[in-house]
CSV table of C-alpha atoms in Angstrom, one decimal:
chain,number,residue,atom,x,y,z
A,43,MET,CA,-0.1,-0.5,0.8
A,44,THR,CA,1.4,3.4,-0.6
A,45,ASN,CA,1.4,6.4,1.4
A,46,GLU,CA,-1.3,8.0,-0.9
A,47,GLU,CA,-3.6,4.6,-0.2
A,48,TYR,CA,-2.8,4.8,3.2
A,49,PHE,CA,-3.8,8.0,3.7
A,50,ASP,CA,-7.1,7.0,2.0
A,51,ASP,CA,-7.6,4.0,4.3
A,52,GLU,CA,-11.1,4.1,6.6
A,53,GLU,CA,-8.4,3.4,9.4
A,54,PHE,CA,-5.9,6.0,8.9
A,55,LYS,CA,-9.2,8.2,8.6
A,56,GLU,CA,-10.8,7.3,11.9
A,57,MET,CA,-7.2,7.8,14.2
A,58,LEU,CA,-6.3,11.7,12.0
A,59,ALA,CA,-10.0,13.0,12.9
A,60,ASP,CA,-9.4,11.9,16.7
A,61,TYR,CA,-5.8,13.9,16.4
A,62,GLU,CA,-7.4,16.8,15.8
A,63,ARG,CA,-9.7,16.3,18.0
A,64,THR,CA,-7.5,16.1,20.6
A,65,VAL,CA,-5.7,19.4,19.6
A,66,GLN,CA,-8.7,21.3,18.7
A,67,SER,CA,-9.8,20.5,22.9
A,68,GLY,CA,-6.9,21.8,23.6
A,69,GLN,CA,-5.4,18.5,26.0
A,70,LEU,CA,-2.5,16.3,25.9
A,71,VAL,CA,-1.9,14.1,22.7
A,72,PHE,CA,-0.6,11.2,22.9
A,73,MET,CA,-0.3,8.4,20.6
A,74,ASP,CA,2.6,6.2,19.3
A,75,VAL,CA,5.1,7.8,17.5
A,76,ASP,CA,4.8,5.7,14.6
A,77,ASP,CA,1.2,7.0,14.0
A,78,LEU,CA,2.2,11.0,14.7
A,79,ALA,CA,4.7,10.7,11.9
A,80,ASP,CA,2.8,8.9,9.7
A,81,ILE,CA,0.1,12.3,9.8
A,82,ALA,CA,2.9,14.2,10.0
A,83,GLU,CA,3.5,12.8,7.4
A,84,TYR,CA,-0.4,13.6,5.6
A,85,TYR,CA,0.2,17.0,6.5
A,86,HIS,CA,2.7,17.1,4.2
A,87,LEU,CA,1.8,16.0,1.7
A,88,LYS,CA,-1.2,18.1,1.4
A,89,GLU,CA,1.2,21.5,2.2
A,90,ARG,CA,-0.3,22.2,5.5
A,91,TYR,CA,3.5,22.1,6.4
A,92,ASP,CA,2.6,24.5,10.3
A,93,GLU,CA,0.5,21.3,11.1
A,94,SER,CA,3.0,18.8,9.7
A,95,ARG,CA,5.5,20.0,12.2
A,96,GLN,CA,3.3,20.0,15.4
A,97,ALA,CA,2.6,16.4,14.6
A,98,MET,CA,6.8,15.8,14.7
A,99,ASP,CA,7.1,17.6,17.9
A,100,ARG,CA,4.1,16.3,19.7
A,101,ALA,CA,5.8,13.3,18.4
A,102,ILE,CA,10.1,14.2,20.4
A,103,GLU,CA,8.0,14.6,23.1
A,104,LEU,CA,6.7,11.5,23.9
A,105,GLU,CA,9.5,10.2,22.9
A,106,PRO,CA,12.7,12.2,22.1
A,107,ASP,CA,15.5,8.8,21.9
A,108,SER,CA,13.0,7.2,19.5
A,109,VAL,CA,14.0,6.5,16.0
A,110,VAL,CA,11.1,8.3,14.4
A,111,ALA,CA,11.8,11.3,16.3
A,112,LEU,CA,15.5,11.1,15.9
A,113,ASN,CA,15.5,10.9,11.9
A,114,TYR,CA,12.6,14.3,12.2
A,115,GLN,CA,15.0,16.2,13.7
A,116,LEU,CA,18.4,14.3,11.8
A,117,HIS,CA,16.9,15.8,8.6
A,118,ASP,CA,16.1,19.6,10.7
A,119,ALA,CA,19.8,19.2,11.0
A,120,ILE,CA,20.7,18.9,6.9
A,121,ASP,CA,18.2,20.7,6.2
A,122,VAL,CA,20.2,24.1,8.0
A,123,GLU,CA,23.2,22.5,6.7
A,124,ASP,CA,24.6,21.4,10.8
A,125,TYR,CA,25.5,18.3,10.1
A,126,ALA,CA,27.7,17.9,13.2
A,127,ALA,CA,24.3,17.8,14.4
A,128,ALA,CA,22.6,15.5,12.4
A,129,GLU,CA,25.9,13.0,13.0
A,130,ALA,CA,24.8,13.3,16.6
A,131,PHE,CA,21.6,12.4,15.5
A,132,LEU,CA,23.0,9.9,14.4
A,133,ALA,CA,24.6,8.5,16.7
A,134,ARG,CA,22.0,7.5,18.7
A,135,MET,CA,19.9,5.7,16.5
A,136,PRO,CA,20.7,2.4,16.6
A,137,GLU,CA,23.0,1.0,13.9
A,138,ASP,CA,21.2,-1.9,12.3
A,139,ALA,CA,18.1,0.4,12.0
A,140,PRO,CA,17.0,0.9,8.6
A,141,GLU,CA,17.2,4.2,9.1
A,142,TYR,CA,20.4,4.3,10.1
A,143,ILE,CA,21.5,3.0,6.9
A,144,TYR,CA,20.0,5.9,4.5
A,145,CYS,CA,20.8,7.9,7.1
A,146,ARG,CA,24.1,7.4,6.8
A,147,ALA,CA,24.6,7.0,3.7
A,148,GLU,CA,22.0,10.4,3.0
A,149,LEU,CA,24.9,12.4,5.6
A,150,TRP,CA,27.8,11.5,3.4
A,151,LEU,CA,25.9,12.4,0.3
A,152,VAL,CA,24.8,15.3,1.7
A,153,GLN,CA,28.4,16.4,1.7
A,154,GLY,CA,29.5,15.0,-2.1
A,155,MET,CA,30.9,11.8,-0.9
A,156,VAL,CA,28.9,9.6,-3.1
A,157,ASP,CA,31.3,6.9,-3.7
A,158,LYS,CA,31.4,6.3,0.6
A,159,ALA,CA,27.9,6.4,0.1
A,160,ASP,CA,27.8,4.0,-2.5
A,161,GLU,CA,30.3,1.5,-1.5
A,162,TYR,CA,28.5,2.1,2.2
A,163,LEU,CA,24.7,0.2,0.5
A,164,LYS,CA,26.6,-2.2,-1.4
A,165,LYS,CA,27.7,-3.7,1.6
A,166,TRP,CA,24.6,-3.8,3.5
A,167,LEU,CA,23.5,-5.5,0.5
A,168,GLU,CA,25.9,-8.6,0.8
A,169,ASP,CA,23.3,-8.8,4.1
A,170,THR,CA,20.1,-7.9,2.8
A,171,PRO,CA,17.4,-11.2,3.5
A,172,LYS,CA,15.8,-12.6,0.3
A,173,ASP,CA,12.2,-10.8,1.0
A,174,GLU,CA,13.7,-7.5,1.8
A,175,TYR,CA,16.1,-7.6,-1.3
A,176,GLN,CA,14.1,-5.2,-3.8
A,177,ASP,CA,12.9,-3.1,-1.3
A,178,TYR,CA,16.1,-2.5,-0.3
A,179,VAL,CA,17.1,-1.4,-3.6
A,180,VAL,CA,14.2,0.4,-4.6
A,181,ASP,CA,14.6,2.3,-1.2
A,182,VAL,CA,18.9,3.4,-2.0
A,183,ALA,CA,17.9,4.2,-5.9
A,184,ASN,CA,15.2,7.5,-4.6
A,185,LEU,CA,18.1,8.2,-2.4
A,186,PHE,CA,20.3,8.8,-5.2
A,187,THR,CA,17.8,10.7,-7.7
A,188,GLU,CA,16.4,13.0,-4.1
A,189,TYR,CA,19.8,14.2,-4.6
A,190,GLY,CA,19.8,14.7,-8.2
A,191,ASP,CA,21.8,11.6,-9.2
A,192,SER,CA,20.2,9.6,-11.5
A,193,GLU,CA,23.3,7.3,-13.0
A,194,LYS,CA,23.8,6.1,-9.3
A,195,SER,CA,20.4,5.4,-9.1
A,196,MET,CA,19.9,3.6,-12.5
A,197,GLU,CA,23.1,1.5,-12.1
A,198,TRP,CA,20.4,0.2,-8.6
A,199,MET,CA,17.1,0.3,-10.7
A,200,MET,CA,19.2,-2.5,-12.3
A,201,ARG,CA,19.7,-3.9,-9.5
A,202,ALA,CA,16.0,-4.8,-9.0
A,203,TYR,CA,13.5,-6.9,-10.1
A,204,PRO,CA,10.8,-5.2,-12.8
A,205,GLU,CA,8.0,-4.1,-11.1
A,206,GLU,CA,4.3,-3.4,-12.5
A,207,THR,CA,3.7,-1.2,-8.9
A,208,ASP,CA,2.8,2.2,-10.2
A,209,ASP,CA,5.3,3.4,-7.4
A,210,PHE,CA,8.6,1.3,-9.5
A,211,LYS,CA,7.2,2.7,-12.8
A,212,GLU,CA,7.3,5.8,-10.9
A,213,LEU,CA,10.7,6.0,-9.8
A,214,MET,CA,11.8,4.2,-12.9
A,215,GLY,CA,10.3,7.2,-15.2
A,216,ARG,CA,12.2,9.7,-13.0
A,217,THR,CA,15.5,8.0,-13.4
A,218,TYR,CA,15.3,7.8,-16.7
A,219,PHE,CA,14.3,11.3,-17.3
A,220,GLY,CA,17.8,12.1,-15.1
A,221,ILE,CA,20.2,10.3,-17.2
A,222,GLY,CA,18.8,11.9,-20.3
A,223,ALA,CA,16.5,9.1,-21.6
A,224,TYR,CA,13.1,11.4,-22.7
A,225,ASP,CA,11.2,8.9,-24.6
A,226,ASP,CA,11.2,6.2,-22.2
A,227,SER,CA,10.5,8.8,-19.6
A,228,GLU,CA,7.3,9.9,-21.6
A,229,ARG,CA,6.2,6.2,-21.6
A,230,ILE,CA,5.8,5.1,-17.8
A,231,PHE,CA,5.0,8.2,-17.1
A,232,ASN,CA,2.2,8.6,-19.4
A,233,GLU,CA,1.3,4.6,-18.9
A,234,LEU,CA,0.8,6.0,-15.2
A,235,ILE,CA,-2.1,8.9,-17.1
A,236,ASP,CA,-4.1,5.9,-18.6
A,237,LYS,CA,-3.9,4.1,-15.4
A,238,HIS,CA,-4.5,7.9,-12.6
A,239,PRO,CA,-6.0,10.1,-15.6
A,240,PHE,CA,-6.2,12.4,-12.1
A,241,GLN,CA,-2.9,12.9,-10.3
A,242,LYS,CA,-1.1,15.8,-11.1
A,243,ARG,CA,2.5,15.1,-9.6
A,244,TYR,CA,2.2,12.8,-13.1
A,245,TRP,CA,1.3,15.4,-15.4
A,246,HIS,CA,3.8,17.7,-14.1
A,247,ALA,CA,6.4,14.7,-15.0
A,248,LEU,CA,5.1,14.6,-18.6
A,249,ALA,CA,5.4,18.1,-18.7
A,250,ASN,CA,9.0,18.5,-17.6
A,251,THR,CA,9.4,15.1,-20.4
A,252,GLN,CA,8.2,16.8,-22.9
A,253,TYR,CA,9.3,20.5,-21.9
A,254,MET,CA,13.6,19.0,-22.3
A,255,LYS,CA,12.2,17.2,-25.4
A,256,GLU,CA,12.1,20.9,-26.3
A,257,ASP,CA,8.6,19.1,-27.4
A,258,TYR,CA,6.6,22.5,-25.9
A,259,GLY,CA,3.1,22.6,-27.6
A,260,ALA,CA,2.3,18.9,-25.7
A,261,ALA,CA,4.4,20.0,-22.1
A,262,VAL,CA,1.2,22.7,-22.5
A,263,THR,CA,-1.1,20.8,-23.0
A,264,SER,CA,0.2,18.4,-19.6
A,265,SER,CA,0.3,21.4,-17.9
A,266,GLU,CA,-3.2,22.4,-18.8
A,267,TYR,CA,-4.7,18.9,-16.6
A,268,ALA,CA,-2.7,19.5,-14.1
A,269,ILE,CA,-3.9,22.9,-14.2
A,270,ALA,CA,-7.5,21.5,-14.9
A,271,ILE,CA,-6.9,19.3,-11.4
A,272,ASP,CA,-5.9,22.0,-9.5
A,273,PRO,CA,-6.5,25.8,-10.7
A,274,ASP,CA,-4.3,27.0,-7.8
A,275,ASP,CA,-1.1,24.1,-8.5
A,276,PRO,CA,2.2,25.7,-8.5
A,277,GLU,CA,4.4,24.3,-10.9
A,278,GLY,CA,2.1,23.4,-13.3
A,279,LEU,CA,1.3,27.2,-13.3
A,280,MET,CA,5.0,27.5,-13.7
A,281,ALA,CA,5.7,25.0,-16.4
A,282,LYS,CA,2.7,26.2,-18.2
A,283,ALA,CA,4.3,29.6,-18.5
A,284,ASN,CA,7.6,27.8,-19.7
A,285,GLY,CA,6.7,26.4,-22.4
A,286,LEU,CA,4.7,29.3,-23.9
A,287,PHE,CA,7.6,31.2,-22.8
A,288,ARG,CA,9.6,29.4,-25.7
A,289,LEU,CA,6.6,29.0,-28.1
A,290,GLU,CA,7.5,32.8,-27.4
A,291,ASN,CA,3.9,33.4,-26.6
A,292,TYR,CA,4.8,36.4,-24.6
A,293,GLU,CA,1.3,37.2,-23.9
A,294,GLU,CA,-0.1,34.4,-22.6
A,295,ALA,CA,2.9,33.0,-20.6
A,296,LEU,CA,2.7,36.2,-18.7
A,297,LYS,CA,-0.4,36.1,-17.2
A,298,TYR,CA,1.4,32.0,-16.0
A,299,TYR,CA,3.9,33.5,-14.2
A,300,GLU,CA,1.8,36.8,-12.6
A,301,ARG,CA,-1.1,33.7,-11.4
A,302,TYR,CA,2.3,31.5,-9.9
A,303,LEU,CA,4.8,34.5,-8.1
A,304,GLU,CA,0.9,35.1,-6.3
A,305,LYS,CA,1.0,31.8,-5.0
A,306,VAL,CA,4.5,32.2,-4.2
A,307,PRO,CA,5.4,36.0,-4.1
A,308,ASP,CA,9.2,35.2,-2.9
A,309,ASP,CA,10.2,33.0,-5.5
A,310,GLU,CA,13.0,34.5,-7.0
A,311,PHE,CA,13.1,32.2,-11.0
A,312,GLY,CA,9.6,32.9,-11.2
A,313,LEU,CA,10.6,36.3,-10.3
A,314,LEU,CA,13.7,35.7,-13.0
A,315,ASN,CA,11.2,34.2,-15.2
A,316,GLN,CA,8.5,37.2,-15.2
A,317,GLY,CA,11.7,40.1,-16.1
A,318,SER,CA,13.3,37.4,-19.0
A,319,CYS,CA,9.0,37.7,-20.2
A,320,LEU,CA,9.0,41.6,-19.9
A,321,ILE,CA,12.0,41.9,-22.0
A,322,ASN,CA,10.5,40.1,-24.7
A,323,LEU,CA,7.6,42.0,-24.7
A,324,GLN,CA,10.1,45.6,-24.4
A,325,ARG,CA,8.6,46.3,-21.2
A,326,TYR,CA,12.0,47.1,-19.3
A,327,LYS,CA,10.6,49.1,-17.0
A,328,GLU,CA,8.3,46.3,-15.3
A,329,ALA,CA,11.3,44.1,-15.8
A,330,VAL,CA,14.0,46.5,-13.8
A,331,ASP,CA,11.7,46.2,-11.2
A,332,CYS,CA,11.2,42.8,-11.4
A,333,LEU,CA,15.0,41.9,-11.6
A,334,LEU,CA,15.1,43.7,-8.7
A,335,LYS,CA,12.9,42.2,-6.5
A,336,ALA,CA,14.8,38.8,-7.3
A,337,GLU,CA,17.7,39.7,-6.8
A,338,GLN,CA,16.6,41.0,-3.2
A,339,VAL,CA,14.2,37.8,-2.3
A,340,ALA,CA,17.1,35.8,-3.2
A,341,ALA,CA,19.6,34.4,-1.1
A,342,PRO,CA,23.4,34.4,-1.8
A,343,ASP,CA,24.1,31.1,-3.0
A,344,SER,CA,21.1,31.3,-5.0
A,345,PRO,CA,22.4,29.5,-7.8
A,346,TYR,CA,20.1,32.1,-10.4
A,347,LEU,CA,21.9,34.7,-9.5
A,348,ALA,CA,24.3,35.9,-12.1
A,349,GLU,CA,21.4,34.9,-15.3
A,350,ILE,CA,19.3,37.4,-13.1
A,351,TYR,CA,22.1,39.9,-13.3
A,352,GLN,CA,23.5,38.5,-16.7
A,353,GLU,CA,18.7,39.4,-17.8
A,354,LEU,CA,18.9,43.0,-15.2
A,355,ALA,CA,22.0,44.0,-18.1
A,356,PHE,CA,19.8,42.9,-21.0
A,357,ALA,CA,17.1,45.6,-19.7
A,358,TYR,CA,19.5,48.1,-18.2
A,359,GLY,CA,21.3,48.5,-22.1
A,360,ASP,CA,17.7,47.9,-23.8
A,361,GLN,CA,17.1,51.5,-22.1
A,362,ARG,CA,20.7,52.8,-23.3
A,363,LEU,CA,21.6,52.7,-19.6
A,364,VAL,CA,25.1,51.8,-20.3
A,365,ARG,CA,26.6,52.3,-16.9
A,366,GLU,CA,23.6,50.8,-15.2
A,367,ALA,CA,24.2,47.3,-17.2
A,368,MET,CA,28.6,48.0,-15.9
A,369,GLN,CA,27.4,47.8,-13.1
A,370,THR,CA,25.7,44.6,-13.3
A,371,LEU,CA,27.3,42.9,-14.2
A,372,ASP,CA,30.5,43.8,-11.9
A,373,LYS,CA,28.1,42.1,-9.7
A,374,THR,CA,29.1,38.7,-11.0
A,375,LYS,CA,32.5,39.4,-10.3
A,376,ASP,CA,33.0,36.5,-7.0
A,377,LEU,CA,29.5,34.4,-8.8
A,378,ASP,CA,30.7,30.7,-10.0
A,379,CYS,CA,29.7,31.3,-13.3
A,380,ASP,CA,30.8,31.1,-16.7
A,381,HIS,CA,32.8,34.5,-16.5
A,382,ASP,CA,34.0,34.9,-20.3
A,383,ASP,CA,30.8,34.1,-21.6
A,384,LEU,CA,29.1,37.5,-19.8
A,385,MET,CA,32.2,38.6,-21.0
A,386,VAL,CA,30.1,38.3,-24.1
A,387,ILE,CA,27.3,39.7,-23.0
A,388,ARG,CA,28.9,42.9,-21.1
A,389,GLY,CA,30.5,43.4,-25.0
A,390,HIS,CA,26.8,43.0,-27.0
A,391,ILE,CA,25.4,44.8,-24.9
A,392,LEU,CA,27.6,47.7,-25.3
A,393,LEU,CA,27.2,47.0,-29.1
A,394,SER,CA,24.2,47.2,-29.5
A,395,ASN,CA,24.9,50.5,-27.8
A,396,VAL,CA,27.1,51.9,-30.3
A,397,LEU,CA,30.3,51.9,-28.0
A,398,ILE,CA,32.1,50.5,-30.4
A,399,ASP,CA,36.0,50.9,-29.1
A,400,GLU,CA,34.9,49.2,-25.5
A,401,ALA,CA,33.4,46.3,-26.7
A,402,GLU,CA,36.0,45.2,-29.6
A,403,ALA,CA,38.1,45.2,-26.3
A,404,ALA,CA,35.3,43.6,-24.0
A,405,PHE,CA,34.9,40.8,-26.6
A,406,ARG,CA,38.4,40.3,-26.9
A,407,GLU,CA,39.0,39.6,-23.5
A,408,ALA,CA,36.5,37.5,-23.4
A,409,ILE,CA,38.1,35.8,-26.5
A,410,ILE,CA,41.5,35.3,-24.8
A,411,ASN,CA,40.9,34.2,-21.4
A,412,SER,CA,38.7,31.2,-22.3
A,413,ASP,CA,41.5,30.5,-24.6
A,414,TYR,CA,40.5,31.2,-28.2
A,415,SER,CA,37.8,28.2,-26.4
A,416,PRO,CA,35.4,28.0,-30.2
A,417,LYS,CA,31.7,28.3,-28.2
A,418,ILE,CA,32.9,32.0,-27.5
A,419,TYR,CA,34.3,33.0,-30.5
A,420,LEU,CA,30.3,31.4,-31.2
A,421,ARG,CA,29.0,33.9,-29.2
A,422,VAL,CA,30.9,36.9,-30.5
A,423,ALA,CA,30.0,36.3,-34.4
A,424,VAL,CA,26.6,36.0,-33.2
A,425,SER,CA,26.2,39.3,-30.9
A,426,LEU,CA,28.3,40.8,-34.2
A,427,LEU,CA,25.6,39.6,-36.5
A,428,ASP,CA,22.3,40.9,-33.9
A,429,CYS,CA,23.8,44.1,-34.4
A,430,ASN,CA,24.4,44.2,-38.3
A,431,LEU,CA,27.4,44.0,-38.3
A,432,LEU,CA,27.5,41.9,-41.1
A,433,GLU,CA,31.2,42.2,-42.1
A,434,ALA,CA,32.2,41.3,-38.9
A,435,ALA,CA,30.4,38.5,-38.6
A,436,TYR,CA,30.7,37.2,-41.6
A,437,LYS,CA,34.9,37.1,-41.2
A,438,LEU,CA,34.8,35.5,-37.3
A,439,PHE,CA,32.1,32.3,-38.5
A,440,LYS,CA,34.2,31.8,-41.7
A,441,HIS,CA,37.6,32.3,-39.2
A,442,LEU,CA,35.5,29.2,-36.7
A,443,LEU,CA,34.3,27.3,-39.2
A,444,ALA,CA,37.7,26.9,-40.7
A,445,HIS,CA,39.2,26.0,-38.2
A,446,ALA,CA,37.0,24.1,-36.0
A,447,GLU,CA,37.1,20.1,-35.3
A,448,LYS,CA,35.6,18.2,-37.2
A,449,ASP,CA,32.8,17.3,-35.1
A,450,LEU,CA,31.1,20.7,-34.7
A,451,ASP,CA,28.0,20.3,-34.8
A,452,GLN,CA,27.5,24.8,-34.0
A,453,GLY,CA,27.1,28.1,-35.4
A,454,TYR,CA,26.1,27.4,-39.3
A,455,SER,CA,22.8,27.7,-39.2
A,456,TYR,CA,24.2,31.8,-37.9
A,457,MET,CA,26.4,31.4,-40.8
A,458,ALA,CA,24.0,30.4,-43.2
A,459,LEU,CA,21.7,33.6,-41.9
A,460,CYS,CA,24.7,35.8,-42.4
A,461,CYS,CA,25.1,34.8,-45.4
A,462,HIS,CA,21.5,35.2,-46.4
A,463,SER,CA,21.7,38.8,-44.5
A,464,MET,CA,24.1,39.0,-47.0
A,465,GLN,CA,22.6,37.9,-50.5
A,466,ARG,CA,25.7,35.3,-50.6
A,467,TYR,CA,23.7,32.9,-51.7
A,468,ASP,CA,25.6,30.1,-53.1
A,469,GLU,CA,27.2,29.7,-49.6
A,470,TYR,CA,23.7,30.1,-47.9
A,471,LEU,CA,23.0,26.7,-49.7
A,472,GLN,CA,26.5,25.8,-48.5
A,473,TYR,CA,25.7,26.3,-44.2
A,474,LEU,CA,21.7,25.8,-44.9
A,475,GLN,CA,22.9,21.7,-45.9
A,476,LEU,CA,25.7,21.4,-42.8
A,477,ALA,CA,23.3,23.5,-40.1
A,478,VAL,CA,20.3,20.8,-41.4
A,479,SER,CA,22.5,17.7,-40.7
A,480,ARG,CA,24.6,18.8,-38.0
A,481,ASN,CA,21.8,20.0,-35.1
A,482,PRO,CA,18.5,20.0,-37.2
A,483,GLU,CA,17.6,22.0,-33.6
A,484,GLU,CA,19.7,24.8,-34.6
A,485,ALA,CA,18.4,25.2,-38.0
A,486,LYS,CA,15.0,25.9,-36.7
A,487,ILE,CA,15.5,28.2,-33.5
A,488,VAL,CA,17.7,30.6,-36.3
A,489,LEU,CA,16.4,29.6,-39.9
A,490,ALA,CA,12.3,29.1,-39.1
A,491,HIS,CA,11.6,31.9,-40.0
A,492,LEU,CA,13.4,32.5,-43.5
A,493,PHE,CA,10.2,28.8,-44.4
A,494,PRO,CA,7.3,28.1,-44.5
A,495,GLU,CA,5.9,27.4,-41.0
A,496,ASP,CA,5.2,24.3,-40.3
A,497,MET,CA,8.1,22.7,-42.1
A,498,LYS,CA,10.9,21.2,-41.1
A,499,PRO,CA,14.6,21.9,-40.7
A,500,ASP,CA,15.3,18.5,-43.3
A,501,GLU,CA,13.0,20.3,-45.9
A,502,TYR,CA,14.6,23.6,-46.0
A,503,TYR,CA,18.1,23.1,-47.9
A,504,GLU,CA,15.7,21.8,-50.5
A,505,HIS,CA,13.1,24.4,-50.1
A,506,ALA,CA,15.8,26.5,-50.5
A,507,LYS,CA,17.9,25.7,-53.4
A,508,LYS,CA,13.9,25.8,-55.7
A,509,GLU,CA,13.4,29.0,-54.0
A,510,GLN,CA,17.1,30.5,-55.8
A,511,LYS,CA,15.4,28.3,-59.4
A,512,GLN,CA,12.8,30.6,-59.4
């Protein structure tokens, strides 16, 4: 029986009702600690976090040295990165308790000691009874999934016996997603949805898989099912907004970012996306306000800070506020991010504001500091193309593609577009053919506006060739 099935069971409902009556009457709660833990988990699943915490606090008060209480306090310590406290709670658990085994491994995982955790868990696998083998293997795979190591999760899932249970299939679907096997992940979540059409987390997972496959229309449709099940569902609102953004339907995307932020007003990722949307709608002053709020609410170690500053710099640059844009990019100096890429962005903003010498200096610095990386050469050439400096872009693309490794699959679409803009049609056809054969995804993004709306990239070359003959 899954947790959700247990929470729907009449026995649990009666226990929950008894608990809530006792709490409302102000009387002391005397219940089994495991039952209180189940009630806390139920409240957490329903996003009633204060009540979840209160239930666990009562469990801790009743039996502070129970495995359940120690496990909960240990995870509280992990959440605030107090690993010394977490180790102290772990030391109070019996070493042969299943919770001890998982918590021991988890404490290593959260500190980046993946191989140590893996070896420890393999050691316990050798001593696991046959009737517990499957549960142990699947629990370990789930643990690695929770900590974002899908490769390890897949290794452990391959030790398991295939099951048709919903929990097993869901974990398999999430593991496939984590290793980039999106077709397999999509297949599994479609199967789960066929069986449970009103389970919104399956719709979320399907939408995420379709988004990663760049099937943005399908991702929007899946997110709409999640929203239909729960109109106030933040994850569904964000998924729909992101899909609409990728489809360049910025007006509609903005509406869903706004609805999301009504539910989660201080989420810097939501504010970042809303700001990017406003930039695409050329509503630059609103974008600045939105991105400044994102900066304000973001933690100092937020993984989105560099992107917030990047988008904020673009919003300033598009308003000819070059000094403010440069000062914003200066804030990325001590962040863990791609500084060469940000130097190209600095050059692009300077170039788009016709500060040619300053832009050239920034581009030169980015190229030298990156040790003449082809990726940085490409970014600079694209910037020149965006600013309509066609001759300069052409020369840089020509240099890059002439000296690139044979397996380079980026840049050909941009060179084709550059040649098309310069009316160098023979070269345009040459680079178009290379673009659609080596990187059809890039070709679609860069060149789709030159072709009929529903045409596929593998049809671009023949279509263009016919046009040139007419």
